[in-house]
Short mmCIF file of N, CA and C in Angstrom, two decimals:
data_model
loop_
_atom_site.label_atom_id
_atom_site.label_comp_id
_atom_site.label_asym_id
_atom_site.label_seq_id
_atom_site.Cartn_x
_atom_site.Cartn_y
_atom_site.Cartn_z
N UNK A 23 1.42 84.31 2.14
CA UNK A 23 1.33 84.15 0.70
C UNK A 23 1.72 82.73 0.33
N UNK A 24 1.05 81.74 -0.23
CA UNK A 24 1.11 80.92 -0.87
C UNK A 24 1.91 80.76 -2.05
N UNK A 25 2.72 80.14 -1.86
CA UNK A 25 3.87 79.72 -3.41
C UNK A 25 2.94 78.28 -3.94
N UNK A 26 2.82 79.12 -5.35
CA UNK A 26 2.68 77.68 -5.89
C UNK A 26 3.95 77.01 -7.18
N UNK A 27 4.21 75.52 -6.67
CA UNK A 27 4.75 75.01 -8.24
C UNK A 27 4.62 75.44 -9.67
N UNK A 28 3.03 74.64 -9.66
CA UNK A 28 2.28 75.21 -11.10
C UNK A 28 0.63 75.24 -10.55
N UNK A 29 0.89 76.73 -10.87
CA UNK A 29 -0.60 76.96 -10.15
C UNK A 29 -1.81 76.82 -11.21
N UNK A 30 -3.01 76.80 -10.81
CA UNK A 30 -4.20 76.54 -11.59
C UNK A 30 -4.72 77.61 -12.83
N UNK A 31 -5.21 76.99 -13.63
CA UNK A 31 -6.10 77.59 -14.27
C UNK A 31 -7.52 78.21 -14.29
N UNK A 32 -7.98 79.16 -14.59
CA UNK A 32 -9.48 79.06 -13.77
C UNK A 32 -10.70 77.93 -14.03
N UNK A 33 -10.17 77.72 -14.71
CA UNK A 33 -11.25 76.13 -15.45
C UNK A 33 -10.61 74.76 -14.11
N UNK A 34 -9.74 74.90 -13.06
CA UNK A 34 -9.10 73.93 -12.05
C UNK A 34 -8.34 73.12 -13.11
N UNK A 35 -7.42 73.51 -14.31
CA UNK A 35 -6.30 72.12 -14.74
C UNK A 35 -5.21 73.20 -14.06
N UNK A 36 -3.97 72.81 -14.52
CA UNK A 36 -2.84 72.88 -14.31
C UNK A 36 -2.29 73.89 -15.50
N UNK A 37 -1.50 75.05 -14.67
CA UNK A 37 -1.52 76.05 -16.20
C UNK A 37 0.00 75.67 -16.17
N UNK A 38 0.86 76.81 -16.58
CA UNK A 38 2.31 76.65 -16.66
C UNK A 38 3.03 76.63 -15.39
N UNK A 39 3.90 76.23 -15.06
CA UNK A 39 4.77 75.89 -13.84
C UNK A 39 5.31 77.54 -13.91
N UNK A 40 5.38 78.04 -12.94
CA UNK A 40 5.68 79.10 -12.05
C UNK A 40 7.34 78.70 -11.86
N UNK A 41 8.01 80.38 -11.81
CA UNK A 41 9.41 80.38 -11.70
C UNK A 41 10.30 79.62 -11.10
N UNK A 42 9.38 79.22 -9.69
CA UNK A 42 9.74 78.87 -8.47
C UNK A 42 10.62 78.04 -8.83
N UNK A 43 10.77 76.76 -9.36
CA UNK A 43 11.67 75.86 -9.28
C UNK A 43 13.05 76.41 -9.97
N UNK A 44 12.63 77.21 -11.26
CA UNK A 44 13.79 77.08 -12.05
C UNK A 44 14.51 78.73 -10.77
N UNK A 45 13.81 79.43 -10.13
CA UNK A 45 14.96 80.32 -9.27
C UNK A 45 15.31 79.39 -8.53
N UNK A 46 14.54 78.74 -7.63
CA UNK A 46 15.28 77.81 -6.45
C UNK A 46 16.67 76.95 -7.10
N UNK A 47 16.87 75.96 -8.30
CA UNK A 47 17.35 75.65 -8.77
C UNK A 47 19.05 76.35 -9.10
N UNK A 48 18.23 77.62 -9.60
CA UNK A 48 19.49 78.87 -10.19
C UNK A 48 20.38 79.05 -8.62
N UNK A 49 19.52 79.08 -7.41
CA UNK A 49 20.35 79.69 -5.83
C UNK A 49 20.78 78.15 -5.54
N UNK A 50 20.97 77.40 -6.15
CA UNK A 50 20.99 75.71 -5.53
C UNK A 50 20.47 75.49 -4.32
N UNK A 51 19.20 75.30 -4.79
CA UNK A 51 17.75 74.91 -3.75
C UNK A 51 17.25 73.60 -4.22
N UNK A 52 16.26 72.83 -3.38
CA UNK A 52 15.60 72.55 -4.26
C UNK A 52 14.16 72.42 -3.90
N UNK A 53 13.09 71.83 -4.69
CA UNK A 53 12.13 71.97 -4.38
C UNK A 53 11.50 70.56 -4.17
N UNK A 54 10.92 70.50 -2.66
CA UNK A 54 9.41 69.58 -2.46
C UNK A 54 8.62 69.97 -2.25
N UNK A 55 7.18 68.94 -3.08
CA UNK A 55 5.85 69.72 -2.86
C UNK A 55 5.25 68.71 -1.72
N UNK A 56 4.21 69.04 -1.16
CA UNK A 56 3.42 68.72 -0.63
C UNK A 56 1.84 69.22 -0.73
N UNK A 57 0.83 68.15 -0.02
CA UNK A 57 1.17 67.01 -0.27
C UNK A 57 0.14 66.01 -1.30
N UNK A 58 0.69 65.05 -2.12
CA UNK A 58 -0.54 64.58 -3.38
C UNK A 58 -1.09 63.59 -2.58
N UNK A 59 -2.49 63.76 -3.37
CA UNK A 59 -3.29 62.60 -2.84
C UNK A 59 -3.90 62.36 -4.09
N UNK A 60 -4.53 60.79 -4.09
CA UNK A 60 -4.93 60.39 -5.07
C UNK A 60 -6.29 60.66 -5.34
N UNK A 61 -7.06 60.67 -4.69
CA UNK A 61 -8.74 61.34 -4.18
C UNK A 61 -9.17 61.83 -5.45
N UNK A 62 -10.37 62.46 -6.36
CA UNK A 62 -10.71 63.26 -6.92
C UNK A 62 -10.09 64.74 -6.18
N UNK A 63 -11.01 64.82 -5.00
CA UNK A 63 -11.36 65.94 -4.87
C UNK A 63 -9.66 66.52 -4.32
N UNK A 64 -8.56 65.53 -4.54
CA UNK A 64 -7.33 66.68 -4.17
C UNK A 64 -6.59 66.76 -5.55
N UNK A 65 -7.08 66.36 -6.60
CA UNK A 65 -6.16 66.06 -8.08
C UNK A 65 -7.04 67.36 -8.80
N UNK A 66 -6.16 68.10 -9.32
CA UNK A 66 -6.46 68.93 -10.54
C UNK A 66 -7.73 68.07 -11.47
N UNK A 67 -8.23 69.51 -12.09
CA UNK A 67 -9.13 68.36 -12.80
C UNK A 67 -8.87 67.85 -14.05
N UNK A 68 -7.71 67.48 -14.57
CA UNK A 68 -7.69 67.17 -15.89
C UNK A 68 -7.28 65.49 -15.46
N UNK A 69 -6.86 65.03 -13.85
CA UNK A 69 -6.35 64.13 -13.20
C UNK A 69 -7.82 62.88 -13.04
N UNK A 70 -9.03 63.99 -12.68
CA UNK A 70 -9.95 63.43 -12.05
C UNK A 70 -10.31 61.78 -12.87
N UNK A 71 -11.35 60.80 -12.08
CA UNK A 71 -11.97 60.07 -12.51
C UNK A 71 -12.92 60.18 -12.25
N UNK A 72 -13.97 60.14 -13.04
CA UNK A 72 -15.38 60.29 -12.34
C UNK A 72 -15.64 61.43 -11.74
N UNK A 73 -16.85 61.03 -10.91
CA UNK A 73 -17.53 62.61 -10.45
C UNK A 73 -17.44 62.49 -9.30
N UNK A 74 -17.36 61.37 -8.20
CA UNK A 74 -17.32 61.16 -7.16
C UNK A 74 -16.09 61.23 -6.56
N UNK A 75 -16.12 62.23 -5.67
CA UNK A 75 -15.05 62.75 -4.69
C UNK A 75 -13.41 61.77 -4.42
N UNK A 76 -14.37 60.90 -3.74
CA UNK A 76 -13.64 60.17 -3.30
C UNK A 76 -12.98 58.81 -3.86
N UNK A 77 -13.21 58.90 -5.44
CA UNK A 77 -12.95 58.11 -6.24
C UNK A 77 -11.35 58.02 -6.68
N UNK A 78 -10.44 57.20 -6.81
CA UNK A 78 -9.81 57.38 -6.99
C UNK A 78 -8.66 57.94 -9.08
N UNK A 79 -8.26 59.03 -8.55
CA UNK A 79 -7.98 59.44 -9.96
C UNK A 79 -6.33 59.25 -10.40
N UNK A 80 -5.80 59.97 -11.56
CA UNK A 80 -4.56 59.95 -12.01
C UNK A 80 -3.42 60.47 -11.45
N UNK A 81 -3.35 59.78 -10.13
CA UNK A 81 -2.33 60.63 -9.46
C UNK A 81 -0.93 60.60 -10.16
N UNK A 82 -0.50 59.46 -10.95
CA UNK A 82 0.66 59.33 -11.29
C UNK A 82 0.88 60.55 -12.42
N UNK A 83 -0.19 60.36 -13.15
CA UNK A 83 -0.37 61.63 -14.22
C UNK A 83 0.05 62.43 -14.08
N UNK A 84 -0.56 63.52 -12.48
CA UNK A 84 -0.40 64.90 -12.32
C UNK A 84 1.36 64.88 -11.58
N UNK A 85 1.86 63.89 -10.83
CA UNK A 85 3.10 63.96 -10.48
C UNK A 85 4.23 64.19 -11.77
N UNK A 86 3.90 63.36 -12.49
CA UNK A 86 4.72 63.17 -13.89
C UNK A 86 4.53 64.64 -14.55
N UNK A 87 4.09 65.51 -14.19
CA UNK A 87 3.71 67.14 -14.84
C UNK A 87 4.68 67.66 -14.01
N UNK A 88 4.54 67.52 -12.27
CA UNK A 88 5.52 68.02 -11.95
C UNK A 88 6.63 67.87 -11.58
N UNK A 89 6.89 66.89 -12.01
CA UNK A 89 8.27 65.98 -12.07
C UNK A 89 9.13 66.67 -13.40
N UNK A 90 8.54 66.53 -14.23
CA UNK A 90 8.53 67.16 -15.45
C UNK A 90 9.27 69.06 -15.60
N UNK A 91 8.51 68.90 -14.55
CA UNK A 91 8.66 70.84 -14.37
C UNK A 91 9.82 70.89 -13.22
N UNK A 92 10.78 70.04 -13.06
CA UNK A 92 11.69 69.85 -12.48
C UNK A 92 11.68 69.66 -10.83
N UNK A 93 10.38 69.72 -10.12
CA UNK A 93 10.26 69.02 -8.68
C UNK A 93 10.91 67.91 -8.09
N UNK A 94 12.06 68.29 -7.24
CA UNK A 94 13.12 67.12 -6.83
C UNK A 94 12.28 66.07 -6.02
N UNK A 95 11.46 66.21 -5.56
CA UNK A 95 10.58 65.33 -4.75
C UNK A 95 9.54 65.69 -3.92
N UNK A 96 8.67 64.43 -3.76
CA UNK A 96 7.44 65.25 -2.94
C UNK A 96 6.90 64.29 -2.11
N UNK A 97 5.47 65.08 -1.39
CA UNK A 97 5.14 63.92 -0.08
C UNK A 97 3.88 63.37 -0.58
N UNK A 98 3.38 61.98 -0.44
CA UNK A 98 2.56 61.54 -0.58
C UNK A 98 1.76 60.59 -0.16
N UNK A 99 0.09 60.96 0.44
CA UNK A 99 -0.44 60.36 1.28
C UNK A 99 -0.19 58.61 0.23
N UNK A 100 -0.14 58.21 -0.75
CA UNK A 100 -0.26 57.17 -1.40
C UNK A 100 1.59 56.71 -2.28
N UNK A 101 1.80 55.95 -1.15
CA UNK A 101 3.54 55.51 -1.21
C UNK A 101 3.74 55.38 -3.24
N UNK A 102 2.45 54.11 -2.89
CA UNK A 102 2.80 53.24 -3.93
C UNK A 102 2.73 53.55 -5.53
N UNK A 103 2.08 54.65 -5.32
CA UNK A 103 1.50 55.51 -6.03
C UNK A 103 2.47 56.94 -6.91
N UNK A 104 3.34 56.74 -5.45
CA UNK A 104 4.59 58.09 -5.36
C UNK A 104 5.48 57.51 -6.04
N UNK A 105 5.92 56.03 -5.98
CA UNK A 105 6.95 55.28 -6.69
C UNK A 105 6.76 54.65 -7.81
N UNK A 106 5.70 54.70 -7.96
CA UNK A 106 5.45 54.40 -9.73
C UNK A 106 6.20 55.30 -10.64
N UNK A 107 5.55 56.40 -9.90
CA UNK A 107 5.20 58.05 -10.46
C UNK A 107 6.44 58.34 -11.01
N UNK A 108 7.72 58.24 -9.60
CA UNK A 108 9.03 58.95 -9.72
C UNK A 108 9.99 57.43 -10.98
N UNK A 109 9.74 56.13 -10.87
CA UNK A 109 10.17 55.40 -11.54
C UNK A 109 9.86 55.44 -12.68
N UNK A 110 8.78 55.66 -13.46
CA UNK A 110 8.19 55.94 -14.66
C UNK A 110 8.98 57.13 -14.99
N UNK A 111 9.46 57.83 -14.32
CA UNK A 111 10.11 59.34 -14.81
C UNK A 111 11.30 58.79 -14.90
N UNK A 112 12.11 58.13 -14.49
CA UNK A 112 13.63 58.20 -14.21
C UNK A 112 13.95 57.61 -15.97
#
């Protein structure tokens, strides 16, 4: 069974963040996701650019959602991308 953070909508955006963090949180856990990529085709679609797959989209966007939704940290094929993301939040 698959845990998700914040799982999808059927339209592919991002619906409400799932319990997961705030129980992990409550047992003093915490949570990393894995793993973002900047790609179209691995970003939710409200992230996307363009139509082409392999184009690059809003990765900082969709991190900042789940940064937001309290995700202590996560893995990411795109460093530079990961440290924008988490600095823009702090």
């Amino acid at each position: 069974h698959k845990l998700q953070v914040i799982p999808l909508k059927p339209d592919g955006t991002l619906d409400e963040p799932a319990p997961l963090i705030q129980d992990a949180h409550a047992a003093g856990l915490g949570i990393h996701a894995y793993t973002f990529r900047a790609e179209n085709q691995f970003l939710t679609k409200e992230f996307r650019s363009g139509g082409d797959p392999h184009q690059l989209g809003d990765l900082q966007g969709e991190l900042k959602v789940y940064l937001e939704a309290g995700l202590d940290g996560f893995f990411t094929d795109h460093a530079d991308y990961g440290v924008q993301a988490r600095d823009a939040f702090k």
